[in-house]
PDB file of C-alpha atoms in Angstrom:
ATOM      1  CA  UNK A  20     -46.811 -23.945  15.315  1.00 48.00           C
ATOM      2  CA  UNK A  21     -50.396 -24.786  15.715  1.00 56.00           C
ATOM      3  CA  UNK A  22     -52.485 -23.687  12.838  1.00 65.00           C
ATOM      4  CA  UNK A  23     -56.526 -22.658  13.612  1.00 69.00           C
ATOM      5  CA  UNK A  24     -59.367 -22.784  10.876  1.00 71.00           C
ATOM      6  CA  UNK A  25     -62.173 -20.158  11.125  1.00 74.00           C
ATOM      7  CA  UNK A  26     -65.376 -22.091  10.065  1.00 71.00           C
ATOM      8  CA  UNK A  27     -67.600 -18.792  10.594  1.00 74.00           C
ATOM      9  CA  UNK A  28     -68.372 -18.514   6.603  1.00 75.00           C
ATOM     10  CA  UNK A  29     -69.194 -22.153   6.355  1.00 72.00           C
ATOM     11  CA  UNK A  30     -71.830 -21.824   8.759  1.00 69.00           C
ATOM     12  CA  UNK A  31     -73.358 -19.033   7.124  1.00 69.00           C
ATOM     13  CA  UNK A  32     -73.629 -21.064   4.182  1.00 72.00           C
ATOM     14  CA  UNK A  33     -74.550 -24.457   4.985  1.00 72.00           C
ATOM     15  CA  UNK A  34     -77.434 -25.926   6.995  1.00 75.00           C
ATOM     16  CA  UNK A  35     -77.219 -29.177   9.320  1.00 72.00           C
ATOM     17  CA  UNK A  36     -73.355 -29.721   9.003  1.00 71.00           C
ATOM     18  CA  UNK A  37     -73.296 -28.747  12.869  1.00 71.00           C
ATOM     19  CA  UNK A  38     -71.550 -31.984  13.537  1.00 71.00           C
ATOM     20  CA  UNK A  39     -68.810 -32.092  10.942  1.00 75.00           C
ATOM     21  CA  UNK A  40     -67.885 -28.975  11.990  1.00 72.00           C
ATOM     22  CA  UNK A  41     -67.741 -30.004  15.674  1.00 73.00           C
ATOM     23  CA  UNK A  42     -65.617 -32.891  14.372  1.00 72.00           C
ATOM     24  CA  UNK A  43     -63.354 -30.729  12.795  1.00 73.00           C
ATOM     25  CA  UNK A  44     -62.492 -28.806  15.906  1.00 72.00           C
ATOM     26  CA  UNK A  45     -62.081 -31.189  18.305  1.00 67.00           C
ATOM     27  CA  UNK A  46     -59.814 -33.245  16.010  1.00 66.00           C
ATOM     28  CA  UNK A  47     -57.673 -29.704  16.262  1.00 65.00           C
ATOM     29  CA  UNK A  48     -58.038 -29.733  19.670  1.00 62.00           C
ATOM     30  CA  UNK A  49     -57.776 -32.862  21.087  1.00 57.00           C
ATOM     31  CA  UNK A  50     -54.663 -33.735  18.840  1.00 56.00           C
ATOM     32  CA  UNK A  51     -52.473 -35.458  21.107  1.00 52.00           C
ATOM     33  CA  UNK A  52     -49.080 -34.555  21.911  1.00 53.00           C
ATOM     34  CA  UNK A  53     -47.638 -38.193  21.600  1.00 62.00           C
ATOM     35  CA  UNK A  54     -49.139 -40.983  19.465  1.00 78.00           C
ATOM     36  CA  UNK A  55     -47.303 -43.340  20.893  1.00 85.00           C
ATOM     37  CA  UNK A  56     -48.834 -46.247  20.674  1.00 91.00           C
ATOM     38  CA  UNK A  57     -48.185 -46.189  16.626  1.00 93.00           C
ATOM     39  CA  UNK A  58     -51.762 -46.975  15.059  1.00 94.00           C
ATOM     40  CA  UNK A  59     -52.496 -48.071  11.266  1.00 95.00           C
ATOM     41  CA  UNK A  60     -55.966 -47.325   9.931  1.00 95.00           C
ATOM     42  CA  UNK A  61     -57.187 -49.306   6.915  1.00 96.00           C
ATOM     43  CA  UNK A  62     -59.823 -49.224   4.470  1.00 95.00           C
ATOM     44  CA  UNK A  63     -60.595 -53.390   4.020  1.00 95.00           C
ATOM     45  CA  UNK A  64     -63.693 -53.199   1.760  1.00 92.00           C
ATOM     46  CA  UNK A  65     -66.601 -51.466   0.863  1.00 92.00           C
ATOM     47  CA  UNK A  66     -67.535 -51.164   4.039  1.00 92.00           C
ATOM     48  CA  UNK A  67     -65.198 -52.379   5.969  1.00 95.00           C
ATOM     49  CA  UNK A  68     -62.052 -50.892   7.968  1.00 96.00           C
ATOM     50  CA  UNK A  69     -59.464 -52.017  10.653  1.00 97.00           C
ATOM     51  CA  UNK A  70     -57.669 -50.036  13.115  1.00 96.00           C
ATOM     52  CA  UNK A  71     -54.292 -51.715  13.866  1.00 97.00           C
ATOM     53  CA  UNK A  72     -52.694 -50.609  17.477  1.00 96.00           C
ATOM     54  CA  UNK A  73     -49.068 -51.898  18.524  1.00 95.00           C
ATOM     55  CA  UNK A  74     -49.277 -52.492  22.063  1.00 94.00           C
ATOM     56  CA  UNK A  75     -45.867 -55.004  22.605  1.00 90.00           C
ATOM     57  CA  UNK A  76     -45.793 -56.279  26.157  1.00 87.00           C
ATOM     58  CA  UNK A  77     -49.476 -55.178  27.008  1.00 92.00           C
ATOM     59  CA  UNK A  78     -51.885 -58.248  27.966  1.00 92.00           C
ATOM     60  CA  UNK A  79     -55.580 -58.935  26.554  1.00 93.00           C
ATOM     61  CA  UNK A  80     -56.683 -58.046  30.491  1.00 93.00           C
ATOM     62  CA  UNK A  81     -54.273 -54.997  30.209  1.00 94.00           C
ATOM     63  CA  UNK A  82     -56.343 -53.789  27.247  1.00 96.00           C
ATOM     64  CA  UNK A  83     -59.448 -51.833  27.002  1.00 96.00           C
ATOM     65  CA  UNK A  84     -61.896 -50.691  24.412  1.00 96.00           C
ATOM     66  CA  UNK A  85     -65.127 -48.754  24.933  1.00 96.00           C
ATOM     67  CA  UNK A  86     -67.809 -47.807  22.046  1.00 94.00           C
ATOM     68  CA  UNK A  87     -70.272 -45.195  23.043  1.00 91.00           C
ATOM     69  CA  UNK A  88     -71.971 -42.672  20.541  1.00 84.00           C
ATOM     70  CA  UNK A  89     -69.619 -43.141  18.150  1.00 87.00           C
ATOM     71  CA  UNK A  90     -66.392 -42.309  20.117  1.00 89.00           C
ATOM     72  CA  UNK A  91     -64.516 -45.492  20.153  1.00 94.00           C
ATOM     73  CA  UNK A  92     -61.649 -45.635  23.114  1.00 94.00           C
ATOM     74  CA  UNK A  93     -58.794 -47.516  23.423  1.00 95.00           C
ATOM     75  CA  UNK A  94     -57.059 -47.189  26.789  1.00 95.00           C
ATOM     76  CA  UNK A  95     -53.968 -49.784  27.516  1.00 94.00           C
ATOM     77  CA  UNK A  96     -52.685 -49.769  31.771  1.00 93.00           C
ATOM     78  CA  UNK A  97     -49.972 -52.343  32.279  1.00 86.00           C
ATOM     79  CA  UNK A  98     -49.725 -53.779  35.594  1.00 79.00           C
ATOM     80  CA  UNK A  99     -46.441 -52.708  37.421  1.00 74.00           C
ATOM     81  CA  UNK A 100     -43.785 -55.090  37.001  1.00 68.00           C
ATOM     82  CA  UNK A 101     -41.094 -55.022  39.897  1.00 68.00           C
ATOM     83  CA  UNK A 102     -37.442 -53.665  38.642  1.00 69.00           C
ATOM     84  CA  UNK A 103     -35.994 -57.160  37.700  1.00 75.00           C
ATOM     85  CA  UNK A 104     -32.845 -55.893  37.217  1.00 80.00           C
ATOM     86  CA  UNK A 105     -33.139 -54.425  33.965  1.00 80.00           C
ATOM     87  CA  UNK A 106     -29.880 -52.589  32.746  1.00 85.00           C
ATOM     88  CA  UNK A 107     -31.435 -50.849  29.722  1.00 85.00           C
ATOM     89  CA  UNK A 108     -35.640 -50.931  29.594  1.00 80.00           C
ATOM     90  CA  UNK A 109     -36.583 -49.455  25.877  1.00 82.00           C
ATOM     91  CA  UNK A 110     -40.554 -51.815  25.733  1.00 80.00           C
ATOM     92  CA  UNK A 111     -42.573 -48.859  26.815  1.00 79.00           C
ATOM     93  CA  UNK A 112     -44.926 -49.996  28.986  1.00 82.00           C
ATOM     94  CA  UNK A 113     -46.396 -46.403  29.862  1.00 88.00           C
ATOM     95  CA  UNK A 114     -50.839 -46.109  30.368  1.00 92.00           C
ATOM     96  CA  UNK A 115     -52.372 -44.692  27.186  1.00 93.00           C
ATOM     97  CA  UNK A 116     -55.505 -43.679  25.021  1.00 93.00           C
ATOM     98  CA  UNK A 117     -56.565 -43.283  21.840  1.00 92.00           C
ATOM     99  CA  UNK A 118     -59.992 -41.854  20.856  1.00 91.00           C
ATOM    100  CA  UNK A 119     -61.286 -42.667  17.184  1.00 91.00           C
ATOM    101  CA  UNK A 120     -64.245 -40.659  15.891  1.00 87.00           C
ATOM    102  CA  UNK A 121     -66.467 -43.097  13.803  1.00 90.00           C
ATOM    103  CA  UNK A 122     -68.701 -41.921  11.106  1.00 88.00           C
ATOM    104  CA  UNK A 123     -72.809 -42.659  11.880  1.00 87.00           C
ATOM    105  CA  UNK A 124     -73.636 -46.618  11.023  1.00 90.00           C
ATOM    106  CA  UNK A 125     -69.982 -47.153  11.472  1.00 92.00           C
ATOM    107  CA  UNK A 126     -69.927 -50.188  14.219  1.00 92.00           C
ATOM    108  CA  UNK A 127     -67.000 -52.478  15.986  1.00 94.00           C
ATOM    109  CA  UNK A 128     -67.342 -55.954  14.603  1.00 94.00           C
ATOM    110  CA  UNK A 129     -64.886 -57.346  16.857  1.00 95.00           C
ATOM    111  CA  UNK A 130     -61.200 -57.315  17.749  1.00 96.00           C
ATOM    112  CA  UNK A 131     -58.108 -59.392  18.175  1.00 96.00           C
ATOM    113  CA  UNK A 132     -54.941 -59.621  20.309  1.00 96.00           C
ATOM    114  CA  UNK A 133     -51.691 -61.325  18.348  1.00 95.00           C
ATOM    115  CA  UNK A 134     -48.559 -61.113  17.905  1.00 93.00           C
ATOM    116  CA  UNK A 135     -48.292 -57.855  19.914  1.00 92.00           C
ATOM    117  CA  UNK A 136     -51.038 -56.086  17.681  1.00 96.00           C
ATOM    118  CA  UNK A 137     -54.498 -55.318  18.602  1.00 97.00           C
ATOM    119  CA  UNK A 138     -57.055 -55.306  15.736  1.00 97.00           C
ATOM    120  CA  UNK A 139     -59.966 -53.923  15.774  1.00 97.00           C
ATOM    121  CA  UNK A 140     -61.939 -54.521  13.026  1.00 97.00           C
ATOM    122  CA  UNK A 141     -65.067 -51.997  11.893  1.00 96.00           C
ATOM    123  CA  UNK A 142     -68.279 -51.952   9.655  1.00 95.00           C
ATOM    124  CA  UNK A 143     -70.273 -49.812   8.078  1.00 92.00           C
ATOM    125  CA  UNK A 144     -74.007 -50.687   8.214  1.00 91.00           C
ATOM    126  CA  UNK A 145     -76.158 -48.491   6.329  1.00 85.00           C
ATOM    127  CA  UNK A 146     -80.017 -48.941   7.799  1.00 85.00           C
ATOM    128  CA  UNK A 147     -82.765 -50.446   5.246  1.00 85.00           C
ATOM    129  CA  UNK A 148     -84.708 -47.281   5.368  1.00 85.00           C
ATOM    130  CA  UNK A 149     -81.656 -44.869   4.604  1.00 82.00           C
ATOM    131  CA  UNK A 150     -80.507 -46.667   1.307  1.00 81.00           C
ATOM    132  CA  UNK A 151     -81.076 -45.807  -2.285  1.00 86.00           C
ATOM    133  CA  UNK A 152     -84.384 -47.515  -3.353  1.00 85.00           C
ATOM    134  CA  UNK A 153     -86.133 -47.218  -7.162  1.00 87.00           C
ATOM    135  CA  UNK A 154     -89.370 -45.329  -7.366  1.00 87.00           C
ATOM    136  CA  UNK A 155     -91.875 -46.935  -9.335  1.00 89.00           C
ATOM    137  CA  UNK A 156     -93.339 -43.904 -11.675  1.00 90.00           C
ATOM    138  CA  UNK A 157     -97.130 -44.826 -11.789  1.00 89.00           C
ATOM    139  CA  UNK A 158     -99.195 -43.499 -14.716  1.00 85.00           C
ATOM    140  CA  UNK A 159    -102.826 -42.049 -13.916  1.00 74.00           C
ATOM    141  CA  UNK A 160    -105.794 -41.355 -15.986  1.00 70.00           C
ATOM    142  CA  UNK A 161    -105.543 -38.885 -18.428  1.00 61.00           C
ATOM    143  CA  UNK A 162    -106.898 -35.715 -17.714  1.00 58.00           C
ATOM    144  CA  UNK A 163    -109.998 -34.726 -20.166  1.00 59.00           C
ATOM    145  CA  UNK A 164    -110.360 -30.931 -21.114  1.00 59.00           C
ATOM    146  CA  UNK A 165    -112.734 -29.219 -19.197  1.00 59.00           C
ATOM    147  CA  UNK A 166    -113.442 -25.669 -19.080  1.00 61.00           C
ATOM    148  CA  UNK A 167    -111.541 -23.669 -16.821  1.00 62.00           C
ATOM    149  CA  UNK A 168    -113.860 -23.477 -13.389  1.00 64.00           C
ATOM    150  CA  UNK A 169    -114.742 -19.648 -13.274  1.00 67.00           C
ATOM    151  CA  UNK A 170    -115.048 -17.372  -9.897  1.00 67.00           C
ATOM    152  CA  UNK A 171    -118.438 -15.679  -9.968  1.00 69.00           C
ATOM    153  CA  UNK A 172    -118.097 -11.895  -8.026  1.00 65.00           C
ATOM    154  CA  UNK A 173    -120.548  -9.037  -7.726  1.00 69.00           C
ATOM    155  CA  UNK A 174    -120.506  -6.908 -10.571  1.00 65.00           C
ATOM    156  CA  UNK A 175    -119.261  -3.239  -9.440  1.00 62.00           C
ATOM    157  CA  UNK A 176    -122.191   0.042  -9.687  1.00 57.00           C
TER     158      UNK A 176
END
């Protein structure tokens, strides 16, 4: 059953929330059938977050991540083994992709390959300019009373 949202009255209501909105819809859209590989996301700090992929039997070279406008991409493409005789295979080795949406200022701060996990670890790095800052409240000379400036007009006949 695959339910649909109708953000027509949030539009008319709100101004510059184009994106989120976009967001939103894709994420309905683009929901993938399978999420296979299984994926953790964690919040690690502040700031900070992690994106855990289990990827058992891929290789680092087999592995691929891509950042670009805040779409990060995983994509994982095992090189063919031949049939060695397996009776029962169950380590999927199948291609895949996962697309993560990050937030703006949200950048990769590196990742790691171990024990069959791939971790990808994120930051959030709010610019200078775009944090709160205190505004000094200046005090200026007081204002003396002065009679009210008057508009001079032609008297009517």
């Amino acid at each position: 059953m695959a339910t649909s949202y109708d953000y027509a009255p949030l539009f008319r209501s709100s101004v510059g929330f184009d994106r989120v909105f976009n967001l939103l819809e894709n994420a309905q859209r683009a929901r993938s059938i399978s999420d296979w590989p299984p994926y953790d996301i964690v919040k690690t700090g502040d700031d900070g977050y992690r994106i855990s992929i289990a990827v058992a039997g891929f290789a680092q070279g087999d592995l691929d991540l891509t950042f670009q406008s805040n779409l990060l991409t995983v994509t994982g493409k095992k090189q063919e083994a031949a049939n060695e005789g397996y009776l029962h295979r169950g380590i999927a080795g199948r291609p895949f992709e996962h697309r993560f949406e990050l937030a703006d200022h949200v950048r990769v701060n590196g990742a790691d390959l171990s024990n069959g996990l791939l971790s990808i670890d994120l930051v959030r790095e709010i610019p200078e300019e775009m944090k709160p800052r205190k505004i000094t409240i200046e005090s200026g000379p007081t204002l003396t009373s002065a009679a009210p400036a008057q508009i001079e007009a032609q008297k009517a006949a």
